[in-house]
mmCIF file as gemmi writes it, N, C-alpha and C atoms, coordinates in Angstrom:
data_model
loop_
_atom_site.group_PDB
_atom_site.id
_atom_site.type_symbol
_atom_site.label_atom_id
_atom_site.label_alt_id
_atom_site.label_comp_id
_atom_site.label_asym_id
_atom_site.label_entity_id
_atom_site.label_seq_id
_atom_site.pdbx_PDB_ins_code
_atom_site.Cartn_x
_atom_site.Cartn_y
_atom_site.Cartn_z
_atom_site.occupancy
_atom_site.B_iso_or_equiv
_atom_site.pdbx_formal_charge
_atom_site.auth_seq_id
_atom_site.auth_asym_id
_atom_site.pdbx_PDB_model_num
ATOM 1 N N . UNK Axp A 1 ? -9.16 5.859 -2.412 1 0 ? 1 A 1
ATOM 2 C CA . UNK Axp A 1 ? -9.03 4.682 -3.245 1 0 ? 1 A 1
ATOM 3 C C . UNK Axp A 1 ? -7.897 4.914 -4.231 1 0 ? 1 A 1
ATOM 4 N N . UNK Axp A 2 ? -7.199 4.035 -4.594 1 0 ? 2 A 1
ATOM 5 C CA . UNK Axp A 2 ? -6.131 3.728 -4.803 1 0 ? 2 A 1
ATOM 6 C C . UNK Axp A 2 ? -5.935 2.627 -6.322 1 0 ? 2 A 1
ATOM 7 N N . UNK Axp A 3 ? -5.822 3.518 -7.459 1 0 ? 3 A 1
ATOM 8 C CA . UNK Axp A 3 ? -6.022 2.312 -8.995 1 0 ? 3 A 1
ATOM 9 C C . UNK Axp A 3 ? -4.443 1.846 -9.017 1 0 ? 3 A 1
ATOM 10 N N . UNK Axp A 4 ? -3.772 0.25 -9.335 1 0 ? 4 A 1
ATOM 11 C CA . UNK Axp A 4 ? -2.443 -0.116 -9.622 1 0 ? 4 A 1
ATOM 12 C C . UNK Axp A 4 ? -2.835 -1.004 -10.661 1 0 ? 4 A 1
ATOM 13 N N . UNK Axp A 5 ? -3.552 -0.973 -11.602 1 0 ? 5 A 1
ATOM 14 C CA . UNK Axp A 5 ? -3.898 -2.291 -12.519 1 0 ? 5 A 1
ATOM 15 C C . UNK Axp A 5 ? -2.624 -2.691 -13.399 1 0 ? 5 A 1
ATOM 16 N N . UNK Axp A 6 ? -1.829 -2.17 -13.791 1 0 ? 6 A 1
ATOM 17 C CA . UNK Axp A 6 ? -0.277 -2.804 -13.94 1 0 ? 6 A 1
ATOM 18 C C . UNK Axp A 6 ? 0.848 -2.3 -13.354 1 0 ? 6 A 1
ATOM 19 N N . UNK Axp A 7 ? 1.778 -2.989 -13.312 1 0 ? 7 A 1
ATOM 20 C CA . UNK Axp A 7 ? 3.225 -2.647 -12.946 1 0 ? 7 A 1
ATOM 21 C C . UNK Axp A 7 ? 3.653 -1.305 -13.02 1 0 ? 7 A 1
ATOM 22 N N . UNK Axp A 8 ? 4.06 -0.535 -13.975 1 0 ? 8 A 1
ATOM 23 C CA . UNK Axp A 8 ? 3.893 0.27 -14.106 1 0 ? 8 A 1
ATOM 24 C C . UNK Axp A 8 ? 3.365 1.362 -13.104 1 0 ? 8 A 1
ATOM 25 N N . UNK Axp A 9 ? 2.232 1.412 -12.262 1 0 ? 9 A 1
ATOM 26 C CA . UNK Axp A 9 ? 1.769 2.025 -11.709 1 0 ? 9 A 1
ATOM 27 C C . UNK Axp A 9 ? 2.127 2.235 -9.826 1 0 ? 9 A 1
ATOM 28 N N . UNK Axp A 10 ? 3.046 0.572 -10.114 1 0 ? 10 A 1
ATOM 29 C CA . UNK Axp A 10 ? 3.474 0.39 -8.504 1 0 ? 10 A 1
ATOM 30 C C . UNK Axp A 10 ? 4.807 1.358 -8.133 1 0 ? 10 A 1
ATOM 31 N N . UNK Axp A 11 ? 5.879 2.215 -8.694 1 0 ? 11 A 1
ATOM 32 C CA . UNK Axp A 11 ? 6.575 3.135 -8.543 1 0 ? 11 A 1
ATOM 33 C C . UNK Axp A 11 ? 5.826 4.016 -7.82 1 0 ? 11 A 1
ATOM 34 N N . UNK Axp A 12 ? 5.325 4.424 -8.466 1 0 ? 12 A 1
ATOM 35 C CA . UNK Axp A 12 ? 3.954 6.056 -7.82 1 0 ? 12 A 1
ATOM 36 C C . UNK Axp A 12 ? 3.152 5.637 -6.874 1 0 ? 12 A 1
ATOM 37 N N . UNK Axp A 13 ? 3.245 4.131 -6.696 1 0 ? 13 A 1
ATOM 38 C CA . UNK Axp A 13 ? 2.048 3.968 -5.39 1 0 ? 13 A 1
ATOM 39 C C . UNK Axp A 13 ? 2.856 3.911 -4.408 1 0 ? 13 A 1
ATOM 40 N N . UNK Axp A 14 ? 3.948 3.24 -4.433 1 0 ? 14 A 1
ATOM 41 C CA . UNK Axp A 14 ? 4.979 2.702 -3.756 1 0 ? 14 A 1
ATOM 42 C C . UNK Axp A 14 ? 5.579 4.18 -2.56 1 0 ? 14 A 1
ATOM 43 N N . UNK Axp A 15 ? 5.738 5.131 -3.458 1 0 ? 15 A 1
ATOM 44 C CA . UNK Axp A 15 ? 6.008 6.482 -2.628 1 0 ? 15 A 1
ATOM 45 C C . UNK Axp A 15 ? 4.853 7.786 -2.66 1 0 ? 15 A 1
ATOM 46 N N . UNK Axp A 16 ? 4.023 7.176 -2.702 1 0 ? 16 A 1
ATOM 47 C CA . UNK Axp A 16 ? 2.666 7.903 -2.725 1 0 ? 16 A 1
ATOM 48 C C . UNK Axp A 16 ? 2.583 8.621 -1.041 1 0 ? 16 A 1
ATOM 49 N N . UNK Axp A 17 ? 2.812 9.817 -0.552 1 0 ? 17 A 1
ATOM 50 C CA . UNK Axp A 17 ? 2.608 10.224 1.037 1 0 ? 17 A 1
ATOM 51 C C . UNK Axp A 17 ? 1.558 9.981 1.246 1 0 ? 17 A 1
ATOM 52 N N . UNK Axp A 18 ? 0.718 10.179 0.847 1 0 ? 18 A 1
ATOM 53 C CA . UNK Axp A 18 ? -0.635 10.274 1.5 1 0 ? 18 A 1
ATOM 54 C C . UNK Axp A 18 ? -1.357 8.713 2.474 1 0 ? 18 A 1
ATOM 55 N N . UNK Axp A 19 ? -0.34 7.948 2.004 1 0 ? 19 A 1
ATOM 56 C CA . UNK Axp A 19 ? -0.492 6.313 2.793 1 0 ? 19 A 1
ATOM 57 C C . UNK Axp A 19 ? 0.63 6.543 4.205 1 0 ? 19 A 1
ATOM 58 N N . UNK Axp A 20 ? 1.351 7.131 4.122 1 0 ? 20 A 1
ATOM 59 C CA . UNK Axp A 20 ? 2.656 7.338 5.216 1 0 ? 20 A 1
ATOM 60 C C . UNK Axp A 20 ? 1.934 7.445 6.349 1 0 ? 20 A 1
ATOM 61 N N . UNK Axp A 21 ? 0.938 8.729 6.504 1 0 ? 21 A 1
ATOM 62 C CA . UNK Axp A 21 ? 0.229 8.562 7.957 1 0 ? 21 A 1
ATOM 63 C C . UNK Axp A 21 ? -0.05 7.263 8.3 1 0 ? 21 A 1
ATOM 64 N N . UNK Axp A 22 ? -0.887 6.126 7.436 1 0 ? 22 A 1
ATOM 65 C CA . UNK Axp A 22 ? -1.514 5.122 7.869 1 0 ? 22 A 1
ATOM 66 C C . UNK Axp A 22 ? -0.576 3.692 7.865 1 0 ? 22 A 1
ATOM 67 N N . UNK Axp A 23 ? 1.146 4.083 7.792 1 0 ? 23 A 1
ATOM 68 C CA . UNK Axp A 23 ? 1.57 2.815 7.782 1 0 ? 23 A 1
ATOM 69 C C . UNK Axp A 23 ? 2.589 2.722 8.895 1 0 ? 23 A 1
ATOM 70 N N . UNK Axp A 24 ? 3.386 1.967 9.354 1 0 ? 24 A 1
ATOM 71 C CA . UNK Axp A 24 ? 3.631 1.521 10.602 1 0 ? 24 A 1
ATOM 72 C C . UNK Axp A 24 ? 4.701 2.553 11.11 1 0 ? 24 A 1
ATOM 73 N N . UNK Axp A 25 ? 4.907 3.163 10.055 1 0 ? 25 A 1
ATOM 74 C CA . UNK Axp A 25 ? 6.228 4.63 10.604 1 0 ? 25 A 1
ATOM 75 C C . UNK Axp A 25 ? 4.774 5.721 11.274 1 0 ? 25 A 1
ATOM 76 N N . UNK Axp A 26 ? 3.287 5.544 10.991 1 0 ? 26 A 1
ATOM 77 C CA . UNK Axp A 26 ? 2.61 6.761 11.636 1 0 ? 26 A 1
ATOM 78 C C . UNK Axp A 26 ? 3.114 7.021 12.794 1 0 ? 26 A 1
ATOM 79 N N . UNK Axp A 27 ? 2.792 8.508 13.754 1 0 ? 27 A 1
ATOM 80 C CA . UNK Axp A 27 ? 2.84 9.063 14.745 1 0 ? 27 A 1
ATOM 81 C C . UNK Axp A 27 ? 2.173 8.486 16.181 1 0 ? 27 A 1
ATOM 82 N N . UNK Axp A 28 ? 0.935 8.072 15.439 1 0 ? 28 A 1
ATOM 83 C CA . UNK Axp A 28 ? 0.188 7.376 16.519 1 0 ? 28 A 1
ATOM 84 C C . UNK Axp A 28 ? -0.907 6.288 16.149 1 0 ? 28 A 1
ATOM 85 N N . UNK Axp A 29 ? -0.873 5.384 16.943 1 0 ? 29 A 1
ATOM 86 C CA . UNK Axp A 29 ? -1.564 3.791 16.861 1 0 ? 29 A 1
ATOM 87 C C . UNK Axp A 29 ? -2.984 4.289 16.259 1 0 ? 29 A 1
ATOM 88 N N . UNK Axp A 30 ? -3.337 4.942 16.757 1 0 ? 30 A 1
ATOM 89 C CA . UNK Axp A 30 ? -5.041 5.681 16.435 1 0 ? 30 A 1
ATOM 90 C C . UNK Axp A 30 ? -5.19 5.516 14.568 1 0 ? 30 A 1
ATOM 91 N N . UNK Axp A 31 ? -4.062 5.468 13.854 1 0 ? 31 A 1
ATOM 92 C CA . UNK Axp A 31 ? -3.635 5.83 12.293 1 0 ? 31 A 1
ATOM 93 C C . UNK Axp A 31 ? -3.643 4.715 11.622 1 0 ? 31 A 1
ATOM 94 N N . UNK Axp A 32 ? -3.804 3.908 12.293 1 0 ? 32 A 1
ATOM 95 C CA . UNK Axp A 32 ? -3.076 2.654 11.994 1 0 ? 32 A 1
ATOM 96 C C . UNK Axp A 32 ? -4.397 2.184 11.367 1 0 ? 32 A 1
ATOM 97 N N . UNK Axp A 33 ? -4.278 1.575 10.685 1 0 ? 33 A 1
ATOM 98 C CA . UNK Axp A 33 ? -5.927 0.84 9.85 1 0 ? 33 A 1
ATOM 99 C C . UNK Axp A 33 ? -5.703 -0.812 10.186 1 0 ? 33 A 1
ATOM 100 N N . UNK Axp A 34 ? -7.632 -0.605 10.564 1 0 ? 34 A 1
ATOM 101 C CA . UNK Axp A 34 ? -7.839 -2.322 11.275 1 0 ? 34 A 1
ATOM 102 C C . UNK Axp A 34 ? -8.363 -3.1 9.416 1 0 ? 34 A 1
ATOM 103 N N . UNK Axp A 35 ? -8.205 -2.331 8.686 1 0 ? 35 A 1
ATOM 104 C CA . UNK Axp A 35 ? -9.021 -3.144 7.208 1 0 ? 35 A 1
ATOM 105 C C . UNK Axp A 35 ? -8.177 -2.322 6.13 1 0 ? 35 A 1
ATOM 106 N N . UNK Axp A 36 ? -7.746 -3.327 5.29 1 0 ? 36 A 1
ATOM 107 C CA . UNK Axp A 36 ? -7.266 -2.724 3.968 1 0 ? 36 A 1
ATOM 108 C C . UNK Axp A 36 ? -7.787 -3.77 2.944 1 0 ? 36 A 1
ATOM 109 N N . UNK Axp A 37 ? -8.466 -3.21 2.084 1 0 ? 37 A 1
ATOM 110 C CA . UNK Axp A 37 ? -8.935 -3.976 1.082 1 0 ? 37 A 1
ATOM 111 C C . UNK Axp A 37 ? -8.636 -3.557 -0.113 1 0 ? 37 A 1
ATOM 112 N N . UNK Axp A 38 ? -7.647 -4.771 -1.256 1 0 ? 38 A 1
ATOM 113 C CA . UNK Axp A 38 ? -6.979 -4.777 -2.283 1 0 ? 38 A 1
ATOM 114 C C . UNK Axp A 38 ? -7.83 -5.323 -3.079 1 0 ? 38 A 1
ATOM 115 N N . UNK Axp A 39 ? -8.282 -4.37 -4.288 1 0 ? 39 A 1
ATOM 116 C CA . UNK Axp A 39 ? -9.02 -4.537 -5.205 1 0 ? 39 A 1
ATOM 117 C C . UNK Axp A 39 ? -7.779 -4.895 -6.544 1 0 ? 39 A 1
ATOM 118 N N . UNK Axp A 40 ? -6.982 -5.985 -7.15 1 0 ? 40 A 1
ATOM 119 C CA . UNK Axp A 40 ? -6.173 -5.873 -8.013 1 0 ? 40 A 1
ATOM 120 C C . UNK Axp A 40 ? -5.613 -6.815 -8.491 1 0 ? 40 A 1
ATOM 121 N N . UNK Axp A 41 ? -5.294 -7.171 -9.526 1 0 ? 41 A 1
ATOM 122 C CA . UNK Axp A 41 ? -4.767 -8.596 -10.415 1 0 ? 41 A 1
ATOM 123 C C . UNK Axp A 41 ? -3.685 -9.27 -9.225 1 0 ? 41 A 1
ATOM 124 N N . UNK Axp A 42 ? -3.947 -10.843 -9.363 1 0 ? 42 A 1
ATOM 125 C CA . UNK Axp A 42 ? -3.305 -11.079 -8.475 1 0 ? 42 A 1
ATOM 126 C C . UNK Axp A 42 ? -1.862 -11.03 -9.211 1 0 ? 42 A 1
ATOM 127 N N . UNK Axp A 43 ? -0.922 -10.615 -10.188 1 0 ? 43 A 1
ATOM 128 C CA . UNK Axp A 43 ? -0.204 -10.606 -10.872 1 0 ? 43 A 1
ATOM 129 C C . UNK Axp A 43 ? 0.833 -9.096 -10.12 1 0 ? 43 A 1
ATOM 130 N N . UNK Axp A 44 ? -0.224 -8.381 -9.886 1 0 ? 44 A 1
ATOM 131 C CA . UNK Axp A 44 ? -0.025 -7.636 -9.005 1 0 ? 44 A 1
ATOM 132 C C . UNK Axp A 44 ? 0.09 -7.32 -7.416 1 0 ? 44 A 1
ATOM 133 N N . UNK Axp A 45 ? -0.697 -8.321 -7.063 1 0 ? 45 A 1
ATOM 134 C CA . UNK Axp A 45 ? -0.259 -8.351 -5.444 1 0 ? 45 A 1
ATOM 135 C C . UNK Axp A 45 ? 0.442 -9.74 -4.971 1 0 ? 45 A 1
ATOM 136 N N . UNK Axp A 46 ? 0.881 -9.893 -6.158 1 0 ? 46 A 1
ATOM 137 C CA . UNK Axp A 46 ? 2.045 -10.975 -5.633 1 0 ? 46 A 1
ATOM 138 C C . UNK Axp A 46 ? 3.643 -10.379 -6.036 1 0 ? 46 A 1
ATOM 139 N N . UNK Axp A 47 ? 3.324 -8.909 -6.937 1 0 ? 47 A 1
ATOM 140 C CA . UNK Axp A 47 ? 4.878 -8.325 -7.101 1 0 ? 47 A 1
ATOM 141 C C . UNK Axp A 47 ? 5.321 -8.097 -5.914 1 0 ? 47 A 1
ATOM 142 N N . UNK Axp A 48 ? 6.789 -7.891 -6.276 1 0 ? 48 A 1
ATOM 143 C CA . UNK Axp A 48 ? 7.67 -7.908 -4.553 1 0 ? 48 A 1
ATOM 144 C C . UNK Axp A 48 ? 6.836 -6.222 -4.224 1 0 ? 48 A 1
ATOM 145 N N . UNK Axp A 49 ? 7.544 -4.658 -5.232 1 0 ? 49 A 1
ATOM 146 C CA . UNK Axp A 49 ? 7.027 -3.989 -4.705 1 0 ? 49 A 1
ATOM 147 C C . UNK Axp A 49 ? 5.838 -3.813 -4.117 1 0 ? 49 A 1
ATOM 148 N N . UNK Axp A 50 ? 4.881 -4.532 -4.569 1 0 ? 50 A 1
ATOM 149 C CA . UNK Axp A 50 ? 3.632 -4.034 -3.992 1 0 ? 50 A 1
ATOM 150 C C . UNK Axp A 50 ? 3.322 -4.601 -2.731 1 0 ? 50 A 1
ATOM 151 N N . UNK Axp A 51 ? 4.321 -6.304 -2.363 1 0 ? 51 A 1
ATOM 152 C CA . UNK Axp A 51 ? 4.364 -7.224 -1.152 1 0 ? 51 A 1
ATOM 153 C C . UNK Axp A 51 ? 5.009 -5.976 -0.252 1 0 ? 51 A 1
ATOM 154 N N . UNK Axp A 52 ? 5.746 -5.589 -0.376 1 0 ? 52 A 1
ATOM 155 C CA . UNK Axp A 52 ? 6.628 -4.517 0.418 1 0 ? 52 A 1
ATOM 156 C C . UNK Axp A 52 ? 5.812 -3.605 0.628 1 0 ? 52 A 1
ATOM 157 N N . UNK Axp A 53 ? 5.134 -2.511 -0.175 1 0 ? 53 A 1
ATOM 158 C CA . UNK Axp A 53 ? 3.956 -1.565 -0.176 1 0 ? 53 A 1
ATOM 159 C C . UNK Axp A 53 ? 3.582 -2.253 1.084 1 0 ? 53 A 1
ATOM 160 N N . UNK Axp A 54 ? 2.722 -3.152 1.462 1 0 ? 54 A 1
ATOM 161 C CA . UNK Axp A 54 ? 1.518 -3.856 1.694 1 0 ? 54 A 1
ATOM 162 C C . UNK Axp A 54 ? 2.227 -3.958 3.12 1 0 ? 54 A 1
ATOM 163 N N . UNK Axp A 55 ? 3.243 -4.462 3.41 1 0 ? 55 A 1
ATOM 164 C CA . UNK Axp A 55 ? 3.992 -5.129 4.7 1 0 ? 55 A 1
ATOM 165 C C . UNK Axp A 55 ? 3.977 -3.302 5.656 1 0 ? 55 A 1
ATOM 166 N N . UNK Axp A 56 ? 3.512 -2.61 4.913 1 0 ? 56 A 1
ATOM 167 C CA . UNK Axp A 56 ? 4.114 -1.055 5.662 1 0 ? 56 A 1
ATOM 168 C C . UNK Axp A 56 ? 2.643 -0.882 6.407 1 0 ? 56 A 1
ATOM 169 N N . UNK Axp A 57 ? 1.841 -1.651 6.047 1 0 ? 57 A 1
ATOM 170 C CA . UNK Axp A 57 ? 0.706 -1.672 7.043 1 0 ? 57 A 1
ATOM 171 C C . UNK Axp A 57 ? 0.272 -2.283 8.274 1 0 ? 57 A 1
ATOM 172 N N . UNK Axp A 58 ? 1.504 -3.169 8.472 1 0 ? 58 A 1
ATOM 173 C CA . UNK Axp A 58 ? 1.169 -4.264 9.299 1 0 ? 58 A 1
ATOM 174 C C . UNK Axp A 58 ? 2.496 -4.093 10.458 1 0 ? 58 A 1
């Protein structure tokens, strides 16, 4: 689990590795996550970085 409650916090999430296995650069499809659930101000998941974050899952 994963806290971004302001701006601020989307730099460090943004290049956080530990999401790299599970986003569309992974090694193998098996990695890939069928559910991501965003607990966070929508002020925040409407910033570009975090739209971008978010698009690396899909």
């Amino acid at each position: 689990m994963w806290n971004a409650p302001t701006e601020s916090f989307l730099p460090v999430l943004d290049r956080e590795p530990a999401f790299r296995k599970y986003q569309v650069t992974s090694a193998s499809d098996d990695d890939m996550p069928y559910l991501v659930v965003h607990f966070t101000p929508a002020h925040i998941m409407d910033h570009p970085t975090y739209r971008n974050w978010m698009d690396r899952f899909s």
